[in-house]
Tab-separated table of C-alpha atoms in Angstrom:
chain	number	residue	atom	x	y	z
A	1	ASP	CA	49.799	-7.710	-33.303
A	2	GLN	CA	48.414	-9.324	-30.183
A	3	GLN	CA	46.403	-12.371	-31.169
A	4	VAL	CA	44.872	-13.004	-27.760
A	5	LYS	CA	43.559	-10.057	-25.802
A	6	GLN	CA	42.172	-9.732	-22.334
A	7	ASN	CA	40.957	-6.170	-22.364
A	8	SER	CA	40.250	-5.874	-18.661
A	9	PRO	CA	43.465	-5.805	-16.618
A	10	SER	CA	41.510	-6.125	-13.403
A	11	LEU	CA	38.105	-7.078	-12.056
A	12	SER	CA	36.682	-6.760	-8.573
A	13	VAL	CA	33.570	-8.622	-7.424
A	14	GLN	CA	31.803	-9.342	-4.172
A	15	GLU	CA	31.960	-12.799	-2.671
A	16	GLY	CA	29.037	-14.917	-3.821
A	17	ARG	CA	28.462	-12.956	-7.013
A	18	ILE	CA	29.389	-13.952	-10.549
A	19	SER	CA	32.818	-13.159	-12.006
A	20	ILE	CA	33.025	-12.879	-15.783
A	21	LEU	CA	36.426	-12.721	-17.415
A	22	ASN	CA	36.628	-12.048	-21.120
A	23	CYS	CA	39.074	-12.939	-23.857
A	24	ASP	CA	39.141	-12.093	-27.568
A	25	TYR	CA	41.267	-13.668	-30.263
A	26	THR	CA	42.005	-12.794	-33.862
A	27	ASN	CA	43.603	-15.920	-35.324
A	28	SER	CA	40.953	-18.091	-36.960
A	29	MET	CA	43.344	-21.058	-36.799
A	30	PHE	CA	42.958	-21.206	-33.029
A	31	ASP	CA	40.627	-24.027	-32.075
A	32	TYR	CA	41.590	-24.942	-28.552
A	33	PHE	CA	41.318	-22.526	-25.660
A	34	LEU	CA	42.409	-22.717	-22.060
A	35	TRP	CA	42.263	-20.689	-18.894
A	36	TYR	CA	45.093	-20.681	-16.385
A	37	LYS	CA	45.031	-19.324	-12.867
A	38	LYS	CA	48.066	-17.816	-11.196
A	39	TYR	CA	48.572	-16.903	-7.565
A	40	PRO	CA	51.363	-14.505	-6.588
A	41	ALA	CA	54.786	-16.155	-6.372
A	42	GLU	CA	53.464	-19.334	-7.991
A	43	GLY	CA	53.393	-20.667	-11.528
A	44	PRO	CA	50.118	-20.745	-13.492
A	45	THR	CA	47.956	-23.824	-13.146
A	46	PHE	CA	45.467	-25.186	-15.633
A	47	LEU	CA	41.855	-24.325	-14.830
A	48	ILE	CA	39.554	-25.252	-17.696
A	49	SER	CA	39.624	-25.655	-21.462
A	50	ILE	CA	37.287	-25.749	-24.430
A	51	SER	CA	37.562	-27.069	-27.937
A	52	SER	CA	36.095	-25.181	-30.883
A	53	ILE	CA	33.610	-27.987	-31.476
A	54	LYS	CA	31.857	-26.928	-28.273
A	55	ASP	CA	30.371	-23.661	-27.119
A	56	LYS	CA	30.343	-24.391	-23.418
A	57	ASN	CA	32.344	-26.397	-20.928
A	58	GLU	CA	31.568	-26.591	-17.247
A	59	ASP	CA	33.601	-27.751	-14.282
A	60	GLY	CA	32.073	-27.075	-10.919
A	61	ARG	CA	31.886	-23.339	-10.329
A	62	PHE	CA	33.782	-22.609	-13.533
A	63	THR	CA	32.209	-22.399	-16.967
A	64	VAL	CA	33.873	-21.344	-20.189
A	65	PHE	CA	31.772	-20.101	-23.104
A	66	LEU	CA	33.047	-19.886	-26.661
A	67	ASN	CA	31.530	-17.727	-29.402
A	68	LYS	CA	33.445	-18.695	-32.523
A	69	SER	CA	31.769	-16.202	-34.816
A	70	ALA	CA	32.741	-13.363	-32.511
A	71	LYS	CA	36.121	-14.914	-31.689
A	72	HIS	CA	35.319	-14.414	-28.053
A	73	LEU	CA	35.450	-16.575	-24.968
A	74	SER	CA	34.548	-15.912	-21.398
A	75	LEU	CA	35.131	-17.561	-18.057
A	76	HIS	CA	32.295	-17.472	-15.532
A	77	ILE	CA	32.897	-18.183	-11.879
A	78	VAL	CA	29.759	-18.731	-9.839
A	79	PRO	CA	29.687	-18.158	-6.944
A	80	SER	CA	32.937	-16.263	-6.584
A	81	GLN	CA	35.022	-16.937	-3.495
A	82	PRO	CA	37.905	-14.981	-1.942
A	83	GLY	CA	40.232	-17.879	-2.814
A	84	ASP	CA	39.500	-17.214	-6.484
A	85	SER	CA	41.468	-13.972	-6.243
A	86	ALA	CA	44.311	-14.483	-8.716
A	87	VAL	CA	45.508	-13.579	-12.181
A	88	TYR	CA	43.654	-15.427	-14.930
A	89	PHE	CA	45.323	-16.009	-18.275
A	90	CYS	CA	43.479	-16.939	-21.424
A	91	ALA	CA	45.462	-19.061	-23.905
A	92	ALA	CA	44.750	-20.280	-27.420
A	93	ARG	CA	46.342	-22.593	-29.945
A	94	GLY	CA	45.704	-24.587	-33.087
A	95	SER	CA	44.768	-28.228	-32.743
A	96	ASN	CA	48.155	-29.405	-34.007
A	97	THR	CA	50.144	-26.997	-31.907
A	98	ASN	CA	51.841	-28.174	-28.759
A	99	ALA	CA	50.359	-26.706	-25.605
A	100	GLY	CA	53.594	-24.997	-24.715
A	101	LYS	CA	53.385	-22.861	-27.826
A	102	SER	CA	49.981	-21.464	-26.932
A	103	THR	CA	49.438	-17.757	-27.321
A	104	PHE	CA	48.615	-16.105	-24.022
A	105	GLY	CA	46.668	-13.006	-23.148
A	106	ASP	CA	48.012	-10.407	-20.760
A	107	GLY	CA	45.978	-11.681	-17.841
A	108	THR	CA	43.143	-10.302	-15.731
A	109	THR	CA	43.611	-9.827	-12.020
A	110	LEU	CA	40.473	-10.904	-10.198
A	111	THR	CA	39.836	-9.702	-6.675
A	112	VAL	CA	36.944	-11.258	-4.778
A	113	LYS	CA	36.007	-9.206	-1.740
A	114	PRO	CA	34.600	-10.934	1.346
B	1	ASP	CA	51.545	-35.172	-9.861
B	2	VAL	CA	53.823	-33.526	-12.366
B	3	LYS	CA	56.454	-31.444	-10.727
B	4	VAL	CA	58.460	-28.752	-12.452
B	5	THR	CA	61.123	-27.346	-10.187
B	6	GLN	CA	62.974	-24.102	-10.688
B	7	SER	CA	65.973	-24.135	-8.424
B	8	SER	CA	66.324	-20.392	-7.902
B	9	ARG	CA	63.241	-18.497	-6.802
B	10	TYR	CA	64.788	-15.073	-6.257
B	11	LEU	CA	68.000	-13.764	-7.760
B	12	VAL	CA	69.689	-10.387	-7.867
B	13	LYS	CA	72.445	-10.038	-10.458
B	14	ARG	CA	74.578	-7.209	-11.731
B	15	THR	CA	74.515	-5.904	-15.278
B	16	GLY	CA	76.886	-7.911	-17.440
B	17	GLU	CA	76.859	-11.017	-15.275
B	18	LYS	CA	76.171	-14.437	-16.751
B	19	VAL	CA	73.023	-15.923	-15.272
B	20	PHE	CA	71.844	-19.527	-15.248
B	21	LEU	CA	68.248	-20.448	-14.486
B	22	GLU	CA	67.755	-24.157	-13.957
B	23	CYS	CA	64.605	-26.189	-14.410
B	24	VAL	CA	63.927	-29.867	-13.774
B	25	GLN	CA	60.783	-31.878	-14.485
B	26	ASP	CA	60.046	-35.338	-13.150
B	27	MET	CA	57.431	-36.674	-15.572
B	28	ASP	CA	59.611	-37.686	-18.496
B	29	HIS	CA	58.089	-34.965	-20.680
B	30	GLU	CA	59.575	-34.479	-24.109
B	31	ASN	CA	58.871	-30.764	-24.327
B	32	MET	CA	60.196	-27.994	-22.146
B	33	PHE	CA	59.734	-24.241	-22.364
B	34	TRP	CA	60.999	-20.996	-20.909
B	35	TYR	CA	58.745	-17.924	-20.676
B	36	ARG	CA	58.994	-14.538	-19.112
B	37	GLN	CA	56.090	-12.782	-17.525
B	38	ASP	CA	55.938	-9.020	-17.354
B	39	PRO	CA	53.055	-6.859	-16.135
B	40	GLY	CA	50.680	-6.084	-18.983
B	41	LEU	CA	52.549	-8.339	-21.393
B	42	GLY	CA	51.402	-11.762	-20.292
B	43	LEU	CA	53.512	-14.837	-20.883
B	44	ARG	CA	55.979	-14.646	-23.727
B	45	LEU	CA	57.858	-17.677	-25.008
B	46	ILE	CA	61.646	-17.327	-25.017
B	47	TYR	CA	62.876	-20.770	-26.092
B	48	PHE	CA	61.611	-24.306	-26.195
B	49	SER	CA	62.983	-27.788	-26.666
B	50	TYR	CA	61.329	-30.865	-28.110
B	51	ASP	CA	64.097	-33.261	-27.217
B	52	VAL	CA	67.525	-33.530	-25.691
B	53	LYS	CA	70.044	-31.228	-27.372
B	54	MET	CA	67.269	-29.719	-29.490
B	55	LYS	CA	66.161	-26.137	-29.108
B	56	GLU	CA	64.067	-23.668	-30.999
B	57	LYS	CA	63.567	-19.945	-30.637
B	58	GLY	CA	60.329	-18.650	-29.295
B	59	ASP	CA	58.948	-15.160	-29.673
B	60	ILE	CA	61.616	-13.241	-27.727
B	61	PRO	CA	64.931	-15.152	-27.853
B	62	GLU	CA	67.234	-12.140	-28.071
B	63	GLY	CA	69.675	-11.996	-25.188
B	64	TYR	CA	69.008	-15.571	-24.116
B	65	SER	CA	70.278	-19.048	-24.850
B	66	VAL	CA	69.289	-22.474	-23.558
B	67	SER	CA	70.790	-25.853	-22.878
B	68	ARG	CA	69.150	-29.258	-22.726
B	69	GLU	CA	71.725	-31.950	-22.080
B	70	LYS	CA	69.326	-34.279	-20.258
B	71	LYS	CA	65.637	-34.897	-20.866
B	72	GLU	CA	64.596	-33.721	-17.437
B	73	ARG	CA	66.650	-30.538	-17.329
B	74	PHE	CA	66.306	-27.305	-19.307
B	75	SER	CA	68.498	-24.323	-18.524
B	76	LEU	CA	68.018	-20.704	-19.508
B	77	ILE	CA	71.188	-18.659	-19.868
B	78	LEU	CA	71.569	-14.912	-19.910
B	79	GLU	CA	75.040	-14.427	-21.346
B	80	SER	CA	75.308	-10.823	-20.205
B	81	ALA	CA	72.408	-9.731	-18.033
B	82	SER	CA	70.828	-6.364	-18.658
B	83	THR	CA	68.314	-4.367	-16.641
B	84	ASN	CA	65.580	-4.982	-19.218
B	85	GLN	CA	65.831	-8.669	-18.411
B	86	THR	CA	64.490	-8.038	-14.927
B	87	SER	CA	61.407	-10.205	-14.932
B	88	MET	CA	59.722	-13.341	-13.698
B	89	TYR	CA	60.860	-16.412	-15.605
B	90	LEU	CA	58.668	-19.470	-15.858
B	91	CYS	CA	59.741	-22.928	-16.911
B	92	ALA	CA	57.166	-25.429	-18.148
B	93	SER	CA	56.880	-28.881	-19.620
B	94	THR	CA	54.357	-30.829	-21.673
B	95	SER	CA	54.118	-34.346	-22.991
B	96	GLY	CA	54.386	-34.967	-26.724
B	97	GLY	CA	51.776	-34.085	-29.300
B	98	SER	CA	48.902	-31.635	-28.924
B	99	GLY	CA	45.755	-31.606	-26.821
B	100	ASN	CA	47.701	-31.444	-23.601
B	101	THR	CA	48.183	-28.871	-20.903
B	102	ILE	CA	51.209	-27.055	-19.657
B	103	TYR	CA	52.793	-27.766	-16.296
B	104	PHE	CA	54.549	-24.721	-14.933
B	105	GLY	CA	57.234	-24.276	-12.337
B	106	GLU	CA	56.801	-21.756	-9.562
B	107	GLY	CA	58.832	-19.094	-11.304
B	108	SER	CA	62.165	-17.379	-10.812
B	109	TRP	CA	62.209	-13.701	-10.000
B	110	LEU	CA	65.309	-12.108	-11.508
B	111	THR	CA	66.370	-8.573	-10.744
B	112	VAL	CA	69.282	-7.118	-12.706
B	113	VAL	CA	70.833	-4.041	-11.133
């Protein structure tokens, strides 16, 4: 049973528009959520995170929203840029769980068209 | 900056060969991990280690073993490579405790023919 799901394998948006990447989770013990970005032939890099005590966290063009009741989080990128084209992984864990044991989604490939 | 280095980026091995994937981190992290990434399956944890000479199975340990003789080095071993082990392998490290992020290596692409 997949505990973290990214239901959209791919997303294509125009440069300058908003990109919205979604992630759903089933384990109610998860209370810390992260997004990682991965370019081809490179390892994932940390992008942004949110704790369950918040419902929004913002870092420049990137904002993560958390809806605990729906067990849903989303990553908003505004405005989208061609350099944002990458695979985005959602990850979740419990507060006492080491980061390396996070549960990852399958990833969403974002393509931003010039 | 934390650096996690995977020595082999691209490997082609034959079925039945023994394969070593090496990983070194330079930030004195206690914890090290090996994952594989496959299309549509995300990142799956193979093995991890909380300390030297300590190892624990992750979600998909079958067909793999690991070695951690020094704090900075964590090796993934395929005793007898099979075609279904063709994948991208990612090494990562974290500092102790929770509330931290993962630092990944650049990945090793393994093809078993």
